[in-house]
Short mmCIF file of C-alpha atoms and ligand atoms in Angstrom, two decimals:
data_model
loop_
_atom_site.label_atom_id
_atom_site.label_comp_id
_atom_site.label_asym_id
_atom_site.label_seq_id
_atom_site.Cartn_x
_atom_site.Cartn_y
_atom_site.Cartn_z
CA MET A 1 106.59 139.25 133.37
CA LYS A 2 105.82 139.65 129.72
CA PRO A 3 107.42 137.54 126.99
CA ALA A 4 110.27 138.79 124.83
CA ALA A 5 109.18 140.14 121.44
CA PHE A 6 108.31 137.57 118.77
CA CYS A 7 106.74 137.36 115.29
CA TYR A 8 103.36 135.64 115.08
CA HIS A 9 102.42 133.35 112.19
CA ARG A 10 99.02 131.66 111.87
CA ALA A 11 99.35 128.42 109.89
CA ARG A 12 96.70 127.72 107.22
CA ASP A 13 97.14 123.94 107.41
CA VAL A 14 99.69 121.37 108.57
CA ASP A 15 101.74 121.66 105.37
CA ASP A 16 101.90 125.42 105.84
CA ALA A 17 102.93 124.98 109.50
CA THR A 18 105.76 122.56 108.74
CA ALA A 19 106.96 124.72 105.83
CA LEU A 20 107.08 127.72 108.16
CA LEU A 21 109.02 125.73 110.77
CA ALA A 22 111.51 124.56 108.14
CA GLU A 23 111.94 128.11 106.83
CA LEU A 24 112.26 129.81 110.22
CA GLY A 25 114.57 127.19 111.76
CA ASP A 26 115.47 126.74 115.44
CA ASP A 27 114.17 130.20 116.33
CA ALA A 28 110.54 129.13 115.72
CA LYS A 29 108.15 127.27 118.00
CA VAL A 30 104.71 125.81 117.50
CA ILE A 31 102.00 127.13 119.79
CA ALA A 32 98.86 125.04 120.40
CA GLY A 33 96.93 125.63 123.65
CA GLY A 34 99.70 127.85 125.04
CA GLN A 35 99.25 126.48 128.57
CA SER A 36 102.92 125.53 128.96
CA LEU A 37 104.67 127.61 126.33
CA VAL A 38 103.21 130.98 127.29
CA ALA A 39 104.19 130.48 130.94
CA MET A 40 107.72 129.58 129.87
CA MET A 41 107.88 132.65 127.64
CA ASN A 42 106.57 134.89 130.40
CA PHE A 43 109.29 133.60 132.73
CA ARG A 44 111.78 134.08 129.87
CA LEU A 45 112.66 130.38 130.03
CA ALA A 46 111.77 130.27 126.33
CA ARG A 47 112.43 133.12 123.89
CA PRO A 48 111.32 131.98 120.45
CA GLY A 49 111.71 134.64 117.78
CA HIS A 50 108.69 133.22 115.90
CA LEU A 51 105.49 131.49 117.00
CA VAL A 52 103.66 129.27 114.52
CA ASP A 53 100.06 129.04 115.70
CA ILE A 54 98.37 125.73 114.85
CA ALA A 55 95.41 126.14 117.21
CA ARG A 56 92.86 126.59 114.41
CA LEU A 57 93.83 123.54 112.35
CA ARG A 58 90.63 121.53 112.70
CA GLU A 59 92.25 118.62 110.82
CA LEU A 60 94.21 117.94 114.03
CA ASP A 61 91.15 117.89 116.27
CA HIS A 62 89.68 114.39 116.14
CA LEU A 63 89.06 111.47 118.45
CA GLY A 64 87.83 107.99 117.62
CA ILE A 65 88.37 104.25 117.36
CA ASP A 66 89.97 102.97 114.15
CA ALA A 67 89.22 99.74 112.25
CA ASP A 68 91.87 97.86 114.28
CA GLY A 69 90.32 98.85 117.61
CA GLY A 70 92.97 101.44 118.41
CA LEU A 71 92.20 104.90 119.75
CA ARG A 72 93.36 107.77 117.53
CA ILE A 73 93.57 111.23 119.02
CA GLY A 74 94.38 114.32 116.98
CA ALA A 75 97.15 116.46 118.47
CA LEU A 76 94.86 119.47 118.97
CA THR A 77 92.24 117.54 120.94
CA THR A 78 91.97 119.17 124.35
CA HIS A 79 92.23 117.34 127.66
CA HIS A 80 88.64 118.40 128.37
CA THR A 81 87.36 116.93 125.10
CA VAL A 82 88.79 113.57 126.14
CA GLU A 83 87.51 113.95 129.69
CA THR A 84 83.96 114.47 128.43
CA ALA A 85 84.07 112.17 125.37
CA PRO A 86 81.04 109.89 124.93
CA SER A 87 81.67 106.13 124.92
CA ARG A 88 80.88 105.89 121.20
CA LYS A 89 84.00 107.99 120.53
CA LEU A 90 86.30 106.67 123.23
CA GLY A 91 85.21 103.05 122.86
CA THR A 92 85.37 100.47 125.62
CA GLY A 93 88.59 99.75 127.43
CA PHE A 94 90.00 103.28 127.31
CA ASP A 95 88.41 104.54 130.53
CA VAL A 96 91.86 104.92 132.07
CA ILE A 97 92.58 107.68 129.58
CA ARG A 98 89.33 109.51 130.24
CA ASP A 99 89.74 109.23 134.02
CA ALA A 100 93.35 110.43 133.94
CA MET A 101 92.27 113.82 132.58
CA ALA A 102 90.88 114.85 135.96
CA TRP A 103 94.45 114.91 137.29
CA ILE A 104 95.57 117.56 134.76
CA GLY A 105 95.61 121.07 136.22
CA HIS A 106 92.26 122.83 136.52
CA LEU A 107 89.28 123.04 134.17
CA PRO A 108 90.42 126.22 132.34
CA ILE A 109 93.78 124.53 131.62
CA ARG A 110 92.07 121.38 130.42
CA THR A 111 89.78 123.30 128.06
CA ARG A 112 92.77 124.91 126.27
CA GLY A 113 95.67 122.50 126.75
CA THR A 114 96.08 119.87 124.05
CA VAL A 115 97.16 116.24 123.91
CA GLY A 116 99.86 117.02 121.34
CA GLY A 117 101.15 119.99 123.32
CA SER A 118 101.45 117.91 126.45
CA ILE A 119 103.37 115.13 124.70
CA ALA A 120 105.62 117.50 122.76
CA HIS A 121 106.37 119.39 125.99
CA GLY A 122 107.51 116.09 127.54
CA ASP A 123 107.13 116.76 131.27
CA THR A 124 108.13 113.67 133.26
CA THR A 125 104.97 113.86 135.37
CA ALA A 126 102.54 114.72 132.55
CA GLU A 127 99.66 112.26 132.50
CA TRP A 128 99.67 111.92 128.69
CA CYS A 129 103.37 111.02 128.62
CA LEU A 130 102.87 108.39 131.32
CA LEU A 131 99.83 106.88 129.58
CA ALA A 132 101.71 106.77 126.29
CA VAL A 133 104.64 104.88 127.81
CA LEU A 134 102.36 102.52 129.74
CA LEU A 135 100.12 101.65 126.78
CA ASP A 136 102.69 101.54 123.95
CA ALA A 137 101.27 104.56 122.15
CA GLU A 138 102.63 105.68 118.80
CA PHE A 139 103.07 109.27 117.74
CA VAL A 140 102.55 110.46 114.17
CA ALA A 141 104.82 113.38 113.27
CA GLN A 142 104.75 115.40 110.06
CA SER A 143 107.48 117.52 108.45
CA PRO A 144 108.13 118.71 104.89
CA ARG A 145 109.76 115.26 104.38
CA GLY A 146 106.46 113.47 105.07
CA ARG A 147 105.01 111.55 108.01
CA ARG A 148 106.66 109.09 110.39
CA ARG A 149 105.47 107.04 113.37
CA ILE A 150 107.49 107.14 116.57
CA PRO A 151 106.85 104.61 119.38
CA ALA A 152 106.46 106.18 122.83
CA ASP A 153 109.26 103.90 123.96
CA GLY A 154 111.80 105.86 121.89
CA PHE A 155 110.22 109.31 122.03
CA PHE A 156 111.18 110.79 125.42
CA PHE A 157 114.92 111.41 125.86
CA GLY A 158 115.13 113.44 129.06
CA TYR A 159 113.68 116.47 130.79
CA TYR A 160 111.48 118.25 128.21
CA THR A 161 113.40 116.52 125.42
CA THR A 162 111.73 114.42 122.73
CA ALA A 163 112.49 112.81 119.38
CA LEU A 164 110.62 115.55 117.49
CA GLU A 165 112.75 117.47 114.99
CA PRO A 166 112.49 121.29 114.98
CA ASP A 167 110.45 121.23 111.74
CA GLU A 168 108.14 118.40 112.84
CA ILE A 169 104.61 118.72 114.11
CA LEU A 170 102.96 116.04 116.17
CA VAL A 171 99.70 115.35 114.35
CA GLU A 172 98.22 112.30 116.04
CA VAL A 173 98.59 109.92 118.98
CA VAL A 174 97.54 106.28 118.57
CA PHE A 175 96.78 103.99 121.51
CA PRO A 176 96.86 100.63 119.72
CA ARG A 177 94.74 98.47 122.03
CA PRO A 178 92.17 98.80 124.80
CA ALA A 179 93.35 98.53 128.40
CA PRO A 180 90.24 97.54 130.38
CA HIS A 181 92.15 96.88 133.63
CA ALA A 182 94.38 99.93 133.74
CA ALA A 183 94.51 102.79 136.24
CA LEU A 184 96.54 105.94 136.87
CA THR A 185 96.96 107.62 140.23
CA GLU A 186 99.28 110.25 141.63
CA PHE A 187 100.17 112.59 144.47
CA ALA A 188 100.48 116.36 144.27
CA GLU A 189 100.64 118.82 147.15
CA ARG A 190 97.52 120.65 145.95
CA ARG A 191 94.74 119.54 143.65
CA GLY A 192 95.63 120.72 140.13
CA ASP A 193 99.40 120.87 140.66
CA PHE A 194 101.75 118.72 138.65
CA ALA A 195 102.26 115.39 140.41
CA ILE A 196 105.32 114.77 142.54
CA VAL A 197 105.06 111.09 141.63
CA SER A 198 102.52 109.36 139.41
CA ALA A 199 101.93 105.64 138.87
CA ALA A 200 100.01 103.80 136.18
CA VAL A 201 99.42 100.10 135.71
CA ASP A 202 97.82 97.98 133.00
CA LEU A 203 96.93 94.54 134.34
CA ASP A 204 96.36 91.36 132.42
CA VAL A 205 93.34 89.93 134.24
CA ALA A 206 91.76 86.52 133.67
CA VAL A 207 88.10 87.46 133.49
CA ASP A 208 86.80 83.98 134.39
CA LEU A 209 88.45 84.10 137.84
CA ASP A 210 87.44 86.00 140.98
CA LEU A 211 88.47 89.59 140.30
CA HIS A 212 88.37 90.65 143.91
CA ALA A 213 90.78 88.13 145.37
CA GLU A 214 93.84 90.34 145.12
CA GLY A 215 96.33 89.14 142.57
CA SER A 216 94.68 85.76 142.07
CA ALA A 217 93.20 86.69 138.68
CA VAL A 218 96.20 88.72 137.57
CA ARG A 219 98.42 87.00 135.02
CA GLY A 220 100.83 89.89 134.61
CA GLY A 221 100.88 93.55 133.77
CA ARG A 222 102.75 96.73 133.06
CA VAL A 223 103.88 99.30 135.57
CA ALA A 224 104.97 102.84 134.66
CA LEU A 225 106.03 105.76 136.82
CA GLY A 226 106.30 109.53 136.40
CA GLY A 227 108.37 111.87 138.55
CA VAL A 228 111.12 109.35 139.36
CA ALA A 229 113.42 110.09 136.41
CA ALA A 230 113.84 112.59 133.59
CA MET A 231 111.01 110.92 131.69
CA PRO A 232 108.24 108.43 132.44
CA VAL A 233 109.63 104.91 132.80
CA ARG A 234 108.38 101.31 132.79
CA VAL A 235 109.53 99.21 135.77
CA PRO A 236 110.37 95.65 134.61
CA GLU A 237 111.24 94.57 138.17
CA ALA A 238 107.70 95.31 139.33
CA GLU A 239 106.20 93.73 136.22
CA ALA A 240 108.16 90.52 136.94
CA VAL A 241 106.48 90.30 140.35
CA LEU A 242 103.04 90.49 138.71
CA ALA A 243 104.00 87.87 136.13
CA ASP A 244 105.12 85.54 138.96
CA GLY A 245 101.77 85.90 140.74
CA GLY A 246 103.15 88.13 143.50
CA SER A 247 100.96 90.44 145.57
CA PHE A 248 100.31 94.07 144.74
CA ARG A 249 102.27 95.02 147.87
CA ASP A 250 105.30 93.05 146.63
CA CYS A 251 104.93 94.61 143.20
CA ALA A 252 104.92 98.08 144.79
CA GLU A 253 107.96 97.22 146.94
CA ALA A 254 109.81 96.02 143.84
CA ALA A 255 108.97 99.26 142.03
CA ALA A 256 110.24 101.38 144.92
CA ALA A 257 113.44 99.35 145.15
CA ALA A 258 114.08 99.60 141.41
CA VAL A 259 113.97 103.38 141.04
CA ASP A 260 116.41 106.07 142.12
CA PRO A 261 114.33 109.25 142.02
CA PRO A 262 115.87 112.71 142.14
CA SER A 263 115.83 114.75 145.34
CA ASP A 264 114.60 118.32 144.94
CA ALA A 265 112.40 120.99 146.52
CA ASN A 266 109.29 118.89 145.86
CA GLY A 267 110.52 115.78 147.62
CA SER A 268 113.55 113.78 148.65
CA THR A 269 114.57 110.49 147.07
CA ALA A 270 113.24 108.58 150.09
CA TYR A 271 109.92 110.44 149.99
CA ARG A 272 109.46 109.73 146.31
CA LYS A 273 110.20 106.04 146.89
CA HIS A 274 107.58 106.05 149.64
CA LEU A 275 105.08 107.57 147.17
CA VAL A 276 105.97 104.92 144.59
CA ARG A 277 105.23 102.17 147.13
CA THR A 278 101.85 103.66 148.00
CA LEU A 279 100.77 104.68 144.50
CA VAL A 280 101.69 101.46 142.68
CA GLU A 281 99.71 99.36 145.13
CA ARG A 282 96.78 101.78 144.88
CA ALA A 283 96.85 101.76 141.09
CA CYS A 284 96.90 97.94 141.03
CA LYS A 285 93.86 97.78 143.30
CA GLU A 286 91.98 100.32 141.19
CA ALA A 287 92.90 98.53 137.98
CA VAL A 288 91.81 95.09 139.07
CA ALA A 289 88.52 96.45 140.38
CA ARG A 290 87.58 98.00 137.01
P1 LIG B 1 101.65 124.68 124.31
O1 LIG B 1 101.84 125.33 125.60
O2 LIG B 1 101.08 125.47 123.19
O3 LIG B 1 103.05 124.06 123.80
C1 LIG B 1 103.87 123.32 124.67
C2 LIG B 1 105.11 122.83 123.91
O4 LIG B 1 104.73 121.85 122.94
C3 LIG B 1 105.81 123.92 123.11
O5 LIG B 1 107.19 123.61 123.09
C4 LIG B 1 105.23 123.80 121.71
O6 LIG B 1 106.12 124.27 120.72
C5 LIG B 1 105.04 122.30 121.60
N1 LIG B 1 103.89 121.86 120.79
C6 LIG B 1 102.58 122.09 121.05
N2 LIG B 1 101.81 121.41 120.17
C7 LIG B 1 102.67 120.77 119.32
C8 LIG B 1 102.48 119.89 118.21
N3 LIG B 1 101.26 119.51 117.79
N4 LIG B 1 103.58 119.42 117.59
C9 LIG B 1 104.83 119.76 118.01
N5 LIG B 1 105.07 120.57 119.06
C10 LIG B 1 103.99 121.06 119.72
N6 LIG B 1 99.92 119.22 132.44
C11 LIG B 1 99.88 117.97 132.89
O7 LIG B 1 100.14 117.05 132.13
N7 LIG B 1 99.53 117.70 134.20
C12 LIG B 1 99.23 118.69 135.08
O8 LIG B 1 98.92 118.41 136.25
C13 LIG B 1 99.28 120.02 134.63
N8 LIG B 1 99.02 121.03 135.46
C14 LIG B 1 99.11 122.32 134.98
C15 LIG B 1 98.87 123.36 135.87
C16 LIG B 1 98.98 124.67 135.42
C17 LIG B 1 98.72 125.80 136.40
C18 LIG B 1 99.30 124.93 134.06
C19 LIG B 1 99.39 126.36 133.54
C20 LIG B 1 99.53 123.91 133.18
C21 LIG B 1 99.45 122.59 133.62
N9 LIG B 1 99.71 121.52 132.77
C22 LIG B 1 99.63 120.25 133.26
C23 LIG B 1 100.13 121.74 131.37
C24 LIG B 1 98.97 121.53 130.40
O9 LIG B 1 98.62 120.17 130.34
C25 LIG B 1 99.34 121.94 128.98
O10 LIG B 1 98.14 121.95 128.28
C26 LIG B 1 100.28 121.08 128.20
O11 LIG B 1 101.45 120.79 128.89
C27 LIG B 1 100.71 121.74 126.90
O12 LIG B 1 99.66 121.75 125.98
P2 LIG B 1 99.39 123.05 125.12
O13 LIG B 1 98.48 122.67 124.02
O14 LIG B 1 98.96 124.13 126.01
O15 LIG B 1 100.85 123.32 124.47
#
């Protein structure tokens, strides 16, 4: 199918883009890499009357470590740019982000799809959304009223629903601290498909202890899941097991017991819980071995 007719606007800069959005109202949508929006328009799931193209705004294409040791990623940075970023740009302790890119679609999608587009789209199994929730990312959004920072914790509201206002553009994502013992893993029916369930963990590991004795060097950690609710979620019940010195298996069992995933054509509730059990334990093992 072809999309419904629309008017095309190429923004000169971010100010121009937000002014256009404010002027055109709810009938306008930003287009970045087009890897999600164009498919939705072709299926007539989205019918914006106006597209505001930000793809050429180089000011939104940056990647680097800031003075506080955080990782700042411009919204137009592609998945592939992150996947192939040299260590001097990505810094140490952000390998989990680089490695997670391999799970996103196929190479042609990763060379066009953007970090900002993925987060603004807000798919519950999107790797960027899961990483942001796991690692306490902050999003910088700009509108004609200025800039504001939105914590990932309060950004995702439900299926494809975020805190962004219609006239706001996501300009930057900030991961505030390195996560040297973090890992993301998932299960999809075919390589390149969206995950049915994804799991990510960020472990607090005592480096002076034996890293390979499972759990013994782990003082606590964070556990986040995608594909079990309308948005990626942290699982405090599983994190409590890690804080109490429990095994990875017990942590995974606690995660599976805590969630109530939806049942749909991609998997039943019981199947998704089974995936949670397997993937959380796997992610913990990968994270502690880093
Ligand atoms: P677009 O498609 O241009 O836009 C998506 C939405 O975000 C639109 O609503 C748009 O208005 C809005 N938007 C875009 N940029 C901004 C901005 N800066 N500020 C505010 N709003 C903005 N993704 C995954 O995470 N994991 C996968 O496994 C995966 N598999 C895929 C497989 C296929 C076959 C395809 C086609 C896509 C897949 N994707 C997957 C989606 C891909 O990651 C997209 O790149 C991403 O979801 C959207 O990025 P984009 O730049 O293409 O955004």
